mmCIF file with all atom_site columns, C-alpha atoms in Angstrom:
data_model
loop_
_atom_site.group_PDB
_atom_site.id
_atom_site.type_symbol
_atom_site.label_atom_id
_atom_site.label_alt_id
_atom_site.label_comp_id
_atom_site.label_asym_id
_atom_site.label_entity_id
_atom_site.label_seq_id
_atom_site.pdbx_PDB_ins_code
_atom_site.Cartn_x
_atom_site.Cartn_y
_atom_site.Cartn_z
_atom_site.occupancy
_atom_site.B_iso_or_equiv
_atom_site.pdbx_formal_charge
_atom_site.auth_seq_id
_atom_site.auth_comp_id
_atom_site.auth_asym_id
_atom_site.auth_atom_id
_atom_site.pdbx_PDB_model_num
ATOM 1   C CA . MET Q 1 1   ? -10.710 14.951  7.032   1.00 52.00 ? 1   MET Q CA 1
ATOM 2   C CA . ARG Q 1 2   ? -7.601  13.877  5.095   1.00 53.00 ? 2   ARG Q CA 1
ATOM 3   C CA . ARG Q 1 3   ? -5.321  15.804  7.462   1.00 51.00 ? 3   ARG Q CA 1
ATOM 4   C CA . HIS Q 1 4   ? -6.990  14.152  10.448  1.00 48.00 ? 4   HIS Q CA 1
ATOM 5   C CA . THR Q 1 5   ? -6.580  10.727  8.860   1.00 48.00 ? 5   THR Q CA 1
ATOM 6   C CA . LEU Q 1 6   ? -2.898  11.322  8.104   1.00 48.00 ? 6   LEU Q CA 1
ATOM 7   C CA . SER Q 1 7   ? -2.303  12.458  11.694  1.00 47.00 ? 7   SER Q CA 1
ATOM 8   C CA . ILE Q 1 8   ? -3.818  9.220   12.996  1.00 45.00 ? 8   ILE Q CA 1
ATOM 9   C CA . PHE Q 1 9   ? -1.831  7.328   10.353  1.00 47.00 ? 9   PHE Q CA 1
ATOM 10  C CA . LEU Q 1 10  ? 1.458   8.820   11.553  1.00 46.00 ? 10  LEU Q CA 1
ATOM 11  C CA . PHE Q 1 11  ? 0.569   8.034   15.157  1.00 42.00 ? 11  PHE Q CA 1
ATOM 12  C CA . LEU Q 1 12  ? -0.232  4.423   14.253  1.00 46.00 ? 12  LEU Q CA 1
ATOM 13  C CA . CYS Q 1 13  ? 3.147   4.118   12.541  1.00 47.00 ? 13  CYS Q CA 1
ATOM 14  C CA . VAL Q 1 14  ? 4.868   4.628   15.880  1.00 41.00 ? 14  VAL Q CA 1
ATOM 15  C CA . LEU Q 1 15  ? 2.488   2.337   17.761  1.00 40.00 ? 15  LEU Q CA 1
ATOM 16  C CA . THR Q 1 16  ? 2.865   -0.403  15.165  1.00 43.00 ? 16  THR Q CA 1
ATOM 17  C CA . ALA Q 1 17  ? 6.571   -0.280  14.425  1.00 44.00 ? 17  ALA Q CA 1
ATOM 18  C CA . LEU Q 1 18  ? 8.196   0.343   17.792  1.00 41.00 ? 18  LEU Q CA 1
ATOM 19  C CA . PRO Q 1 19  ? 6.945   -2.807  19.568  1.00 42.00 ? 19  PRO Q CA 1
ATOM 20  C CA . LEU Q 1 20  ? 8.025   -4.896  16.594  1.00 41.00 ? 20  LEU Q CA 1
ATOM 21  C CA . CYS Q 1 21  ? 11.423  -3.262  16.456  1.00 41.00 ? 21  CYS Q CA 1
ATOM 22  C CA . LEU Q 1 22  ? 12.181  -3.156  20.150  1.00 38.00 ? 22  LEU Q CA 1
ATOM 23  C CA . GLY Q 1 23  ? 10.138  -5.930  21.710  1.00 40.00 ? 23  GLY Q CA 1
ATOM 24  C CA . ARG Q 1 24  ? 10.618  -8.824  19.321  1.00 39.00 ? 24  ARG Q CA 1
ATOM 25  C CA . VAL Q 1 25  ? 14.094  -8.333  17.921  1.00 37.00 ? 25  VAL Q CA 1
ATOM 26  C CA . LYS Q 1 26  ? 16.918  -9.452  20.157  1.00 37.00 ? 26  LYS Q CA 1
ATOM 27  C CA . GLY Q 1 27  ? 20.343  -7.893  20.184  1.00 37.00 ? 27  GLY Q CA 1
ATOM 28  C CA . VAL Q 1 28  ? 19.392  -4.757  18.278  1.00 33.00 ? 28  VAL Q CA 1
ATOM 29  C CA . THR Q 1 29  ? 22.383  -2.450  18.383  1.00 30.00 ? 29  THR Q CA 1
ATOM 30  C CA . SER Q 1 30  ? 22.439  -0.841  14.955  1.00 39.00 ? 30  SER Q CA 1
ATOM 31  C CA . SER Q 1 31  ? 20.542  2.328   14.128  1.00 36.00 ? 31  SER Q CA 1
ATOM 32  C CA . LEU Q 1 32  ? 17.352  2.325   12.091  1.00 36.00 ? 32  LEU Q CA 1
ATOM 33  C CA . LYS Q 1 33  ? 19.072  4.142   9.260   1.00 38.00 ? 33  LYS Q CA 1
ATOM 34  C CA . LYS Q 1 34  ? 21.707  1.437   8.976   1.00 40.00 ? 34  LYS Q CA 1
ATOM 35  C CA . ALA Q 1 35  ? 19.062  -1.273  9.267   1.00 39.00 ? 35  ALA Q CA 1
ATOM 36  C CA . LEU Q 1 36  ? 17.160  0.019   6.272   1.00 38.00 ? 36  LEU Q CA 1
ATOM 37  C CA . HIS Q 1 37  ? 19.980  -1.182  4.036   1.00 40.00 ? 37  HIS Q CA 1
ATOM 38  C CA . VAL Q 1 38  ? 19.861  -4.850  5.129   1.00 38.00 ? 38  VAL Q CA 1
ATOM 39  C CA . LYS Q 1 39  ? 18.536  -7.231  2.488   1.00 41.00 ? 39  LYS Q CA 1
ATOM 40  C CA . GLY Q 1 40  ? 17.264  -10.797 2.392   1.00 39.00 ? 40  GLY Q CA 1
ATOM 41  C CA . SER Q 1 41  ? 15.982  -13.444 0.042   1.00 36.00 ? 41  SER Q CA 1
ATOM 42  C CA . GLY Q 1 42  ? 12.291  -14.091 -0.401  1.00 40.00 ? 42  GLY Q CA 1
ATOM 43  C CA . ASP Q 1 43  ? 12.574  -16.211 -3.559  1.00 40.00 ? 43  ASP Q CA 1
ATOM 44  C CA . VAL Q 1 44  ? 9.475   -14.805 -5.267  1.00 43.00 ? 44  VAL Q CA 1
ATOM 45  C CA . LYS Q 1 45  ? 8.479   -16.398 -8.558  1.00 45.00 ? 45  LYS Q CA 1
ATOM 46  C CA . THR Q 1 46  ? 7.820   -13.841 -11.275 1.00 48.00 ? 46  THR Q CA 1
ATOM 47  C CA . THR Q 1 47  ? 5.337   -16.175 -12.994 1.00 58.00 ? 47  THR Q CA 1
ATOM 48  C CA . ASN Q 1 48  ? 1.942   -17.181 -11.647 1.00 88.00 ? 48  ASN Q CA 1
ATOM 49  C CA . MET Q 1 49  ? 1.905   -14.327 -9.178  1.00 96.00 ? 49  MET Q CA 1
ATOM 50  C CA . THR Q 1 50  ? -1.418  -13.296 -7.714  1.00 97.00 ? 50  THR Q CA 1
ATOM 51  C CA . ALA Q 1 51  ? -2.696  -9.763  -8.239  1.00 97.00 ? 51  ALA Q CA 1
ATOM 52  C CA . LEU Q 1 52  ? -1.817  -8.909  -4.644  1.00 98.00 ? 52  LEU Q CA 1
ATOM 53  C CA . GLN Q 1 53  ? 1.734   -10.182 -5.104  1.00 98.00 ? 53  GLN Q CA 1
ATOM 54  C CA . MET Q 1 54  ? 2.086   -8.094  -8.279  1.00 97.00 ? 54  MET Q CA 1
ATOM 55  C CA . HIS Q 1 55  ? 0.708   -5.088  -6.398  1.00 97.00 ? 55  HIS Q CA 1
ATOM 56  C CA . ALA Q 1 56  ? 3.327   -5.538  -3.688  1.00 98.00 ? 56  ALA Q CA 1
ATOM 57  C CA . SER Q 1 57  ? 6.192   -6.304  -6.073  1.00 97.00 ? 57  SER Q CA 1
ATOM 58  C CA . PHE Q 1 58  ? 6.435   -2.676  -7.167  1.00 98.00 ? 58  PHE Q CA 1
ATOM 59  C CA . PHE Q 1 59  ? 7.996   -1.959  -3.787  1.00 98.00 ? 59  PHE Q CA 1
ATOM 60  C CA . ASP Q 1 60  ? 10.468  -4.844  -4.100  1.00 98.00 ? 60  ASP Q CA 1
ATOM 61  C CA . ARG Q 1 61  ? 13.026  -2.591  -5.707  1.00 97.00 ? 61  ARG Q CA 1
ATOM 62  C CA . ASP Q 1 62  ? 15.798  -5.188  -6.040  1.00 97.00 ? 62  ASP Q CA 1
ATOM 63  C CA . LYS Q 1 63  ? 13.402  -8.038  -6.934  1.00 96.00 ? 63  LYS Q CA 1
ATOM 64  C CA . ASP Q 1 64  ? 14.656  -10.447 -4.271  1.00 97.00 ? 64  ASP Q CA 1
ATOM 65  C CA . GLY Q 1 65  ? 11.189  -11.313 -2.961  1.00 97.00 ? 65  GLY Q CA 1
ATOM 66  C CA . ILE Q 1 66  ? 11.506  -9.196  0.170   1.00 97.00 ? 66  ILE Q CA 1
ATOM 67  C CA . ILE Q 1 67  ? 10.410  -5.630  0.786   1.00 98.00 ? 67  ILE Q CA 1
ATOM 68  C CA . THR Q 1 68  ? 12.482  -3.882  3.434   1.00 97.00 ? 68  THR Q CA 1
ATOM 69  C CA . MET Q 1 69  ? 11.530  -0.554  5.005   1.00 97.00 ? 69  MET Q CA 1
ATOM 70  C CA . LYS Q 1 70  ? 14.081  1.113   2.777   1.00 97.00 ? 70  LYS Q CA 1
ATOM 71  C CA . GLU Q 1 71  ? 12.387  -0.293  -0.312  1.00 98.00 ? 71  GLU Q CA 1
ATOM 72  C CA . THR Q 1 72  ? 8.925   0.756   0.866   1.00 98.00 ? 72  THR Q CA 1
ATOM 73  C CA . TYR Q 1 73  ? 10.311  4.247   1.406   1.00 98.00 ? 73  TYR Q CA 1
ATOM 74  C CA . GLN Q 1 74  ? 11.942  4.220   -2.051  1.00 98.00 ? 74  GLN Q CA 1
ATOM 75  C CA . GLY Q 1 75  ? 8.715   3.039   -3.665  1.00 98.00 ? 75  GLY Q CA 1
ATOM 76  C CA . MET Q 1 76  ? 6.672   5.772   -2.030  1.00 98.00 ? 76  MET Q CA 1
ATOM 77  C CA . ARG Q 1 77  ? 9.192   8.400   -3.099  1.00 97.00 ? 77  ARG Q CA 1
ATOM 78  C CA . ALA Q 1 78  ? 9.141   6.996   -6.645  1.00 97.00 ? 78  ALA Q CA 1
ATOM 79  C CA . LEU Q 1 79  ? 5.383   7.576   -6.681  1.00 97.00 ? 79  LEU Q CA 1
ATOM 80  C CA . GLY Q 1 80  ? 5.880   11.205  -5.705  1.00 96.00 ? 80  GLY Q CA 1
ATOM 81  C CA . TYR Q 1 81  ? 5.067   11.215  -1.998  1.00 97.00 ? 81  TYR Q CA 1
ATOM 82  C CA . ASN Q 1 82  ? 7.063   13.536  0.227   1.00 96.00 ? 82  ASN Q CA 1
ATOM 83  C CA . TYR Q 1 83  ? 9.676   12.501  2.766   1.00 97.00 ? 83  TYR Q CA 1
ATOM 84  C CA . ALA Q 1 84  ? 7.359   12.484  5.807   1.00 97.00 ? 84  ALA Q CA 1
ATOM 85  C CA . ILE Q 1 85  ? 4.633   10.385  4.184   1.00 96.00 ? 85  ILE Q CA 1
ATOM 86  C CA . SER Q 1 86  ? 7.204   7.971   2.723   1.00 97.00 ? 86  SER Q CA 1
ATOM 87  C CA . VAL Q 1 87  ? 8.928   7.419   6.071   1.00 97.00 ? 87  VAL Q CA 1
ATOM 88  C CA . ALA Q 1 88  ? 5.600   7.030   7.865   1.00 96.00 ? 88  ALA Q CA 1
ATOM 89  C CA . SER Q 1 89  ? 4.391   4.570   5.231   1.00 96.00 ? 89  SER Q CA 1
ATOM 90  C CA . ALA Q 1 90  ? 7.543   2.458   5.547   1.00 97.00 ? 90  ALA Q CA 1
ATOM 91  C CA . LEU Q 1 91  ? 7.119   2.257   9.313   1.00 96.00 ? 91  LEU Q CA 1
ATOM 92  C CA . PHE Q 1 92  ? 3.413   1.519   9.208   1.00 94.00 ? 92  PHE Q CA 1
ATOM 93  C CA . ILE Q 1 93  ? 3.298   -0.879  6.253   1.00 96.00 ? 93  ILE Q CA 1
ATOM 94  C CA . ASN Q 1 94  ? 6.345   -2.936  7.212   1.00 97.00 ? 94  ASN Q CA 1
ATOM 95  C CA . GLY Q 1 95  ? 5.440   -2.766  10.884  1.00 95.00 ? 95  GLY Q CA 1
ATOM 96  C CA . ALA Q 1 96  ? 1.997   -4.143  10.149  1.00 94.00 ? 96  ALA Q CA 1
ATOM 97  C CA . LEU Q 1 97  ? 2.920   -6.785  7.553   1.00 97.00 ? 97  LEU Q CA 1
ATOM 98  C CA . SER Q 1 98  ? 6.344   -8.121  8.500   1.00 97.00 ? 98  SER Q CA 1
ATOM 99  C CA . ARG Q 1 99  ? 5.210   -10.480 11.246  1.00 96.00 ? 99  ARG Q CA 1
ATOM 100 C CA . LYS Q 1 100 ? 2.180   -11.617 9.264   1.00 96.00 ? 100 LYS Q CA 1
ATOM 101 C CA . THR Q 1 101 ? 4.197   -12.532 6.164   1.00 98.00 ? 101 THR Q CA 1
ATOM 102 C CA . ARG Q 1 102 ? 7.351   -13.891 7.830   1.00 97.00 ? 102 ARG Q CA 1
ATOM 103 C CA . PRO Q 1 103 ? 7.851   -17.615 7.109   1.00 97.00 ? 103 PRO Q CA 1
ATOM 104 C CA . PRO Q 1 104 ? 7.933   -20.015 10.067  1.00 94.00 ? 104 PRO Q CA 1
ATOM 105 C CA . GLU Q 1 105 ? 11.321  -20.380 11.744  1.00 92.00 ? 105 GLU Q CA 1
ATOM 106 C CA . THR Q 1 106 ? 12.511  -17.151 10.125  1.00 94.00 ? 106 THR Q CA 1
ATOM 107 C CA . PRO Q 1 107 ? 13.863  -14.790 12.807  1.00 94.00 ? 107 PRO Q CA 1
ATOM 108 C CA . ALA Q 1 108 ? 12.550  -11.247 13.081  1.00 93.00 ? 108 ALA Q CA 1
ATOM 109 C CA . THR Q 1 109 ? 14.896  -8.456  12.029  1.00 93.00 ? 109 THR Q CA 1
ATOM 110 C CA . ILE Q 1 110 ? 15.029  -4.716  12.531  1.00 93.00 ? 110 ILE Q CA 1
ATOM 111 C CA . THR Q 1 111 ? 14.303  -4.160  8.818   1.00 92.00 ? 111 THR Q CA 1
ATOM 112 C CA . LEU Q 1 112 ? 10.768  -5.550  9.301   1.00 96.00 ? 112 LEU Q CA 1
ATOM 113 C CA . PRO Q 1 113 ? 10.874  -7.314  5.924   1.00 98.00 ? 113 PRO Q CA 1
ATOM 114 C CA . ILE Q 1 114 ? 7.679   -8.165  4.057   1.00 98.00 ? 114 ILE Q CA 1
ATOM 115 C CA . TYR Q 1 115 ? 7.777   -11.530 2.276   1.00 98.00 ? 115 TYR Q CA 1
ATOM 116 C CA . ILE Q 1 116 ? 5.856   -11.256 -0.989  1.00 98.00 ? 116 ILE Q CA 1
ATOM 117 C CA . ASN Q 1 117 ? 5.135   -14.978 -1.220  1.00 97.00 ? 117 ASN Q CA 1
ATOM 118 C CA . ASN Q 1 118 ? 3.058   -14.668 1.960   1.00 98.00 ? 118 ASN Q CA 1
ATOM 119 C CA . ILE Q 1 119 ? 1.524   -11.253 1.295   1.00 98.00 ? 119 ILE Q CA 1
ATOM 120 C CA . LYS Q 1 120 ? -1.988  -12.737 1.364   1.00 97.00 ? 120 LYS Q CA 1
ATOM 121 C CA . ASN Q 1 121 ? -1.569  -13.073 5.127   1.00 97.00 ? 121 ASN Q CA 1
ATOM 122 C CA . GLY Q 1 122 ? -1.419  -9.295  5.375   1.00 95.00 ? 122 GLY Q CA 1
ATOM 123 C CA . LYS Q 1 123 ? -4.938  -8.570  4.093   1.00 94.00 ? 123 LYS Q CA 1
ATOM 124 C CA . HIS Q 1 124 ? -6.884  -6.296  6.427   1.00 94.00 ? 124 HIS Q CA 1
ATOM 125 C CA . GLY Q 1 125 ? -10.594 -5.836  7.013   1.00 94.00 ? 125 GLY Q CA 1
ATOM 126 C CA . SER Q 1 126 ? -12.878 -2.893  6.215   1.00 95.00 ? 126 SER Q CA 1
ATOM 127 C CA . ASP Q 1 127 ? -11.884 -2.949  2.544   1.00 94.00 ? 127 ASP Q CA 1
ATOM 128 C CA . THR Q 1 128 ? -13.481 -3.716  -0.824  1.00 95.00 ? 128 THR Q CA 1
ATOM 129 C CA . ASP Q 1 129 ? -12.757 -7.479  -0.839  1.00 95.00 ? 129 ASP Q CA 1
ATOM 130 C CA . ALA Q 1 130 ? -11.537 -7.101  -4.421  1.00 97.00 ? 130 ALA Q CA 1
ATOM 131 C CA . TYR Q 1 131 ? -8.783  -9.506  -3.369  1.00 97.00 ? 131 TYR Q CA 1
ATOM 132 C CA . ASP Q 1 132 ? -9.880  -12.951 -2.205  1.00 97.00 ? 132 ASP Q CA 1
ATOM 133 C CA . SER Q 1 133 ? -8.256  -14.775 0.704   1.00 95.00 ? 133 SER Q CA 1
ATOM 134 C CA . ASN Q 1 134 ? -5.440  -15.955 -1.594  1.00 97.00 ? 134 ASN Q CA 1
ATOM 135 C CA . GLY Q 1 135 ? -4.732  -12.492 -2.984  1.00 97.00 ? 135 GLY Q CA 1
ATOM 136 C CA . ARG Q 1 136 ? -6.419  -13.085 -6.326  1.00 97.00 ? 136 ARG Q CA 1
ATOM 137 C CA . PHE Q 1 137 ? -8.356  -10.285 -7.997  1.00 97.00 ? 137 PHE Q CA 1
ATOM 138 C CA . VAL Q 1 138 ? -12.155 -10.592 -7.807  1.00 98.00 ? 138 VAL Q CA 1
ATOM 139 C CA . PRO Q 1 139 ? -13.734 -8.698  -10.753 1.00 98.00 ? 139 PRO Q CA 1
ATOM 140 C CA . LYS Q 1 140 ? -17.285 -8.794  -9.326  1.00 98.00 ? 140 LYS Q CA 1
ATOM 141 C CA . LYS Q 1 141 ? -16.171 -7.096  -6.117  1.00 98.00 ? 141 LYS Q CA 1
ATOM 142 C CA . PHE Q 1 142 ? -14.292 -4.481  -8.104  1.00 98.00 ? 142 PHE Q CA 1
ATOM 143 C CA . GLU Q 1 143 ? -17.319 -3.726  -10.280 1.00 98.00 ? 143 GLU Q CA 1
ATOM 144 C CA . LYS Q 1 144 ? -19.449 -3.450  -7.152  1.00 97.00 ? 144 LYS Q CA 1
ATOM 145 C CA . ILE Q 1 145 ? -17.392 -0.452  -5.998  1.00 98.00 ? 145 ILE Q CA 1
ATOM 146 C CA . PHE Q 1 146 ? -18.581 1.635   -8.931  1.00 98.00 ? 146 PHE Q CA 1
ATOM 147 C CA . LYS Q 1 147 ? -22.096 0.215   -9.212  1.00 98.00 ? 147 LYS Q CA 1
ATOM 148 C CA . LYS Q 1 148 ? -22.739 1.065   -5.582  1.00 98.00 ? 148 LYS Q CA 1
ATOM 149 C CA . TYR Q 1 149 ? -20.853 4.310   -5.046  1.00 98.00 ? 149 TYR Q CA 1
ATOM 150 C CA . ALA Q 1 150 ? -20.159 6.013   -8.398  1.00 98.00 ? 150 ALA Q CA 1
ATOM 151 C CA . LYS Q 1 151 ? -23.225 8.259   -8.621  1.00 97.00 ? 151 LYS Q CA 1
ATOM 152 C CA . THR Q 1 152 ? -21.804 11.315  -10.419 1.00 97.00 ? 152 THR Q CA 1
ATOM 153 C CA . ASN Q 1 153 ? -19.948 9.373   -13.118 1.00 97.00 ? 153 ASN Q CA 1
ATOM 154 C CA . PRO Q 1 154 ? -20.418 5.592   -13.531 1.00 97.00 ? 154 PRO Q CA 1
ATOM 155 C CA . ASN Q 1 155 ? -16.722 5.161   -14.292 1.00 98.00 ? 155 ASN Q CA 1
ATOM 156 C CA . ALA Q 1 156 ? -15.183 7.328   -11.577 1.00 98.00 ? 156 ALA Q CA 1
ATOM 157 C CA . LEU Q 1 157 ? -15.358 8.241   -7.905  1.00 98.00 ? 157 LEU Q CA 1
ATOM 158 C CA . THR Q 1 158 ? -15.491 11.734  -6.490  1.00 98.00 ? 158 THR Q CA 1
ATOM 159 C CA . GLU Q 1 159 ? -13.796 12.467  -3.178  1.00 97.00 ? 159 GLU Q CA 1
ATOM 160 C CA . GLY Q 1 160 ? -17.179 12.370  -1.448  1.00 98.00 ? 160 GLY Q CA 1
ATOM 161 C CA . GLU Q 1 161 ? -18.106 9.060   -3.072  1.00 98.00 ? 161 GLU Q CA 1
ATOM 162 C CA . LEU Q 1 162 ? -14.773 7.629   -2.016  1.00 98.00 ? 162 LEU Q CA 1
ATOM 163 C CA . ASP Q 1 163 ? -15.575 8.627   1.553   1.00 97.00 ? 163 ASP Q CA 1
ATOM 164 C CA . ASN Q 1 164 ? -19.002 6.983   1.258   1.00 97.00 ? 164 ASN Q CA 1
ATOM 165 C CA . MET Q 1 165 ? -17.331 3.788   0.085   1.00 98.00 ? 165 MET Q CA 1
ATOM 166 C CA . LEU Q 1 166 ? -14.953 3.785   3.038   1.00 97.00 ? 166 LEU Q CA 1
ATOM 167 C CA . GLN Q 1 167 ? -17.859 4.324   5.410   1.00 97.00 ? 167 GLN Q CA 1
ATOM 168 C CA . GLY Q 1 168 ? -19.783 1.494   3.766   1.00 96.00 ? 168 GLY Q CA 1
ATOM 169 C CA . ASN Q 1 169 ? -16.860 -0.929  3.985   1.00 96.00 ? 169 ASN Q CA 1
ATOM 170 C CA . LYS Q 1 170 ? -16.320 -0.498  7.714   1.00 96.00 ? 170 LYS Q CA 1
ATOM 171 C CA . ASP Q 1 171 ? -16.295 -3.710  9.739   1.00 95.00 ? 171 ASP Q CA 1
ATOM 172 C CA . ALA Q 1 172 ? -17.586 -3.265  13.289  1.00 93.00 ? 172 ALA Q CA 1
ATOM 173 C CA . GLY Q 1 173 ? -14.756 -3.077  15.830  1.00 92.00 ? 173 GLY Q CA 1
ATOM 174 C CA . ASP Q 1 174 ? -12.055 -3.083  13.153  1.00 93.00 ? 174 ASP Q CA 1
ATOM 175 C CA . THR Q 1 175 ? -10.377 0.233   13.954  1.00 93.00 ? 175 THR Q CA 1
ATOM 176 C CA . THR Q 1 176 ? -6.997  -0.737  12.515  1.00 91.00 ? 176 THR Q CA 1
ATOM 177 C CA . GLY Q 1 177 ? -8.505  -1.988  9.264   1.00 92.00 ? 177 GLY Q CA 1
ATOM 178 C CA . GLN Q 1 178 ? -10.655 1.121   8.923   1.00 94.00 ? 178 GLN Q CA 1
ATOM 179 C CA . ILE Q 1 179 ? -7.691  3.462   9.342   1.00 93.00 ? 179 ILE Q CA 1
ATOM 180 C CA . ALA Q 1 180 ? -5.505  1.368   7.029   1.00 92.00 ? 180 ALA Q CA 1
ATOM 181 C CA . ALA Q 1 181 ? -8.183  1.389   4.317   1.00 95.00 ? 181 ALA Q CA 1
ATOM 182 C CA . ARG Q 1 182 ? -8.744  5.141   4.647   1.00 95.00 ? 182 ARG Q CA 1
ATOM 183 C CA . ALA Q 1 183 ? -5.016  5.865   4.543   1.00 94.00 ? 183 ALA Q CA 1
ATOM 184 C CA . GLU Q 1 184 ? -4.534  3.681   1.449   1.00 96.00 ? 184 GLU Q CA 1
ATOM 185 C CA . TRP Q 1 185 ? -7.412  5.212   -0.509  1.00 97.00 ? 185 TRP Q CA 1
ATOM 186 C CA . ASN Q 1 186 ? -6.676  8.783   0.516   1.00 96.00 ? 186 ASN Q CA 1
ATOM 187 C CA . LEU Q 1 187 ? -3.034  8.370   -0.494  1.00 96.00 ? 187 LEU Q CA 1
ATOM 188 C CA . LEU Q 1 188 ? -4.167  6.905   -3.817  1.00 97.00 ? 188 LEU Q CA 1
ATOM 189 C CA . TYR Q 1 189 ? -6.577  9.778   -4.396  1.00 97.00 ? 189 TYR Q CA 1
ATOM 190 C CA . ARG Q 1 190 ? -3.779  12.222  -3.646  1.00 96.00 ? 190 ARG Q CA 1
ATOM 191 C CA . ILE Q 1 191 ? -1.617  11.077  -6.573  1.00 95.00 ? 191 ILE Q CA 1
ATOM 192 C CA . ALA Q 1 192 ? -4.067  9.445   -8.996  1.00 97.00 ? 192 ALA Q CA 1
ATOM 193 C CA . LYS Q 1 193 ? -7.085  11.755  -9.244  1.00 97.00 ? 193 LYS Q CA 1
ATOM 194 C CA . ASP Q 1 194 ? -7.558  13.494  -12.575 1.00 97.00 ? 194 ASP Q CA 1
ATOM 195 C CA . LYS Q 1 195 ? -7.757  17.237  -13.227 1.00 97.00 ? 195 LYS Q CA 1
ATOM 196 C CA . ASP Q 1 196 ? -11.458 17.199  -12.315 1.00 97.00 ? 196 ASP Q CA 1
ATOM 197 C CA . GLY Q 1 197 ? -10.820 15.549  -8.963  1.00 97.00 ? 197 GLY Q CA 1
ATOM 198 C CA . LEU Q 1 198 ? -12.128 12.157  -10.112 1.00 98.00 ? 198 LEU Q CA 1
ATOM 199 C CA . LEU Q 1 199 ? -10.586 8.764   -9.422  1.00 98.00 ? 199 LEU Q CA 1
ATOM 200 C CA . GLN Q 1 200 ? -11.151 6.954   -12.700 1.00 98.00 ? 200 GLN Q CA 1
ATOM 201 C CA . LYS Q 1 201 ? -12.191 3.299   -12.811 1.00 98.00 ? 201 LYS Q CA 1
ATOM 202 C CA . ASP Q 1 202 ? -9.321  2.296   -15.107 1.00 97.00 ? 202 ASP Q CA 1
ATOM 203 C CA . THR Q 1 203 ? -6.907  4.007   -12.728 1.00 97.00 ? 203 THR Q CA 1
ATOM 204 C CA . VAL Q 1 204 ? -8.242  2.130   -9.716  1.00 98.00 ? 204 VAL Q CA 1
ATOM 205 C CA . ARG Q 1 205 ? -8.099  -1.150  -11.645 1.00 98.00 ? 205 ARG Q CA 1
ATOM 206 C CA . GLY Q 1 206 ? -4.368  -0.635  -12.104 1.00 97.00 ? 206 GLY Q CA 1
ATOM 207 C CA . VAL Q 1 207 ? -3.862  -0.475  -8.357  1.00 97.00 ? 207 VAL Q CA 1
ATOM 208 C CA . TYR Q 1 208 ? -4.862  -4.085  -7.856  1.00 97.00 ? 208 TYR Q CA 1
ATOM 209 C CA . ASP Q 1 209 ? -2.106  -5.570  -10.005 1.00 96.00 ? 209 ASP Q CA 1
ATOM 210 C CA . GLY Q 1 210 ? 0.371   -2.759  -9.355  1.00 96.00 ? 210 GLY Q CA 1
ATOM 211 C CA . SER Q 1 211 ? 0.491   -1.633  -12.991 1.00 97.00 ? 211 SER Q CA 1
ATOM 212 C CA . LEU Q 1 212 ? -0.640  1.863   -12.004 1.00 97.00 ? 212 LEU Q CA 1
ATOM 213 C CA . PHE Q 1 213 ? 2.422   2.283   -9.787  1.00 97.00 ? 213 PHE Q CA 1
ATOM 214 C CA . PHE Q 1 214 ? 4.832   1.633   -12.654 1.00 97.00 ? 214 PHE Q CA 1
ATOM 215 C CA . LYS Q 1 215 ? 2.917   4.062   -14.894 1.00 96.00 ? 215 LYS Q CA 1
ATOM 216 C CA . LEU Q 1 216 ? 2.996   6.779   -12.241 1.00 96.00 ? 216 LEU Q CA 1
ATOM 217 C CA . GLU Q 1 217 ? 6.715   6.266   -11.665 1.00 97.00 ? 217 GLU Q CA 1
ATOM 218 C CA . GLN Q 1 218 ? 7.457   6.474   -15.388 1.00 96.00 ? 218 GLN Q CA 1
ATOM 219 C CA . LYS Q 1 219 ? 5.275   9.558   -15.749 1.00 93.00 ? 219 LYS Q CA 1
ATOM 220 C CA . ARG Q 1 220 ? 7.145   11.227  -12.910 1.00 92.00 ? 220 ARG Q CA 1
ATOM 221 C CA . LEU Q 1 221 ? 10.546  10.301  -14.382 1.00 91.00 ? 221 LEU Q CA 1
ATOM 222 C CA . SER Q 1 222 ? 9.517   11.612  -17.809 1.00 89.00 ? 222 SER Q CA 1
ATOM 223 C CA . SER Q 1 223 ? 8.382   14.856  -16.254 1.00 82.00 ? 223 SER Q CA 1
ATOM 224 C CA . LYS Q 1 224 ? 11.733  15.216  -14.484 1.00 79.00 ? 224 LYS Q CA 1
ATOM 225 C CA . ASN Q 1 225 ? 13.655  14.546  -17.683 1.00 80.00 ? 225 ASN Q CA 1
ATOM 226 C CA . LYS Q 1 226 ? 11.688  17.218  -19.567 1.00 77.00 ? 226 LYS Q CA 1
ATOM 227 C CA . LYS Q 1 227 ? 12.555  19.791  -16.916 1.00 75.00 ? 227 LYS Q CA 1
ATOM 228 C CA . THR Q 1 228 ? 16.257  19.001  -17.183 1.00 67.00 ? 228 THR Q CA 1
#
């Protein structure tokens, strides 16, 4: 099932990113590789950020308020994902969110930047609703995940229970949201499950404010340093 989902995910990356890159950006003459290095200014405030903004800020590697495709790729690699998944994620995530988060009167660019200040506009359907419409964390919705689906262990999800949750969260006719939600949770399970194959509640909680990402990056860096 996960392989099938990732295949669809990779296919959607192309469908999502190419029209945005080629159809809406005028005068594109540089290569994608060169474009990944272009930066901007999103002017994100580091105080009073919503949980969703903090979640996204992990991928803002230079802390300028904008997440370029290069930074999404770097963030995915920092979490331990391989080259193919990281490239696909950069295409899909930035392709899906750039237009939705771009401020009015701001021209589109080949880098498909995501503006963290407007990240709430990028929420998709068929998910847990643990973020409200403004990107704030909703504890009751988070607790509902485990009350409803954690049958084996009240504080963790098995792979099967995770699949049940994704099935239960489906919104009718929302194919894009369903695939996005499945890709996000399956990718999370891939790197955050414990030795028993469980996705712990405390681990999932750290996803919503991005704190888990920093922990995983530090853990990976520490592991690398020990080997050297």
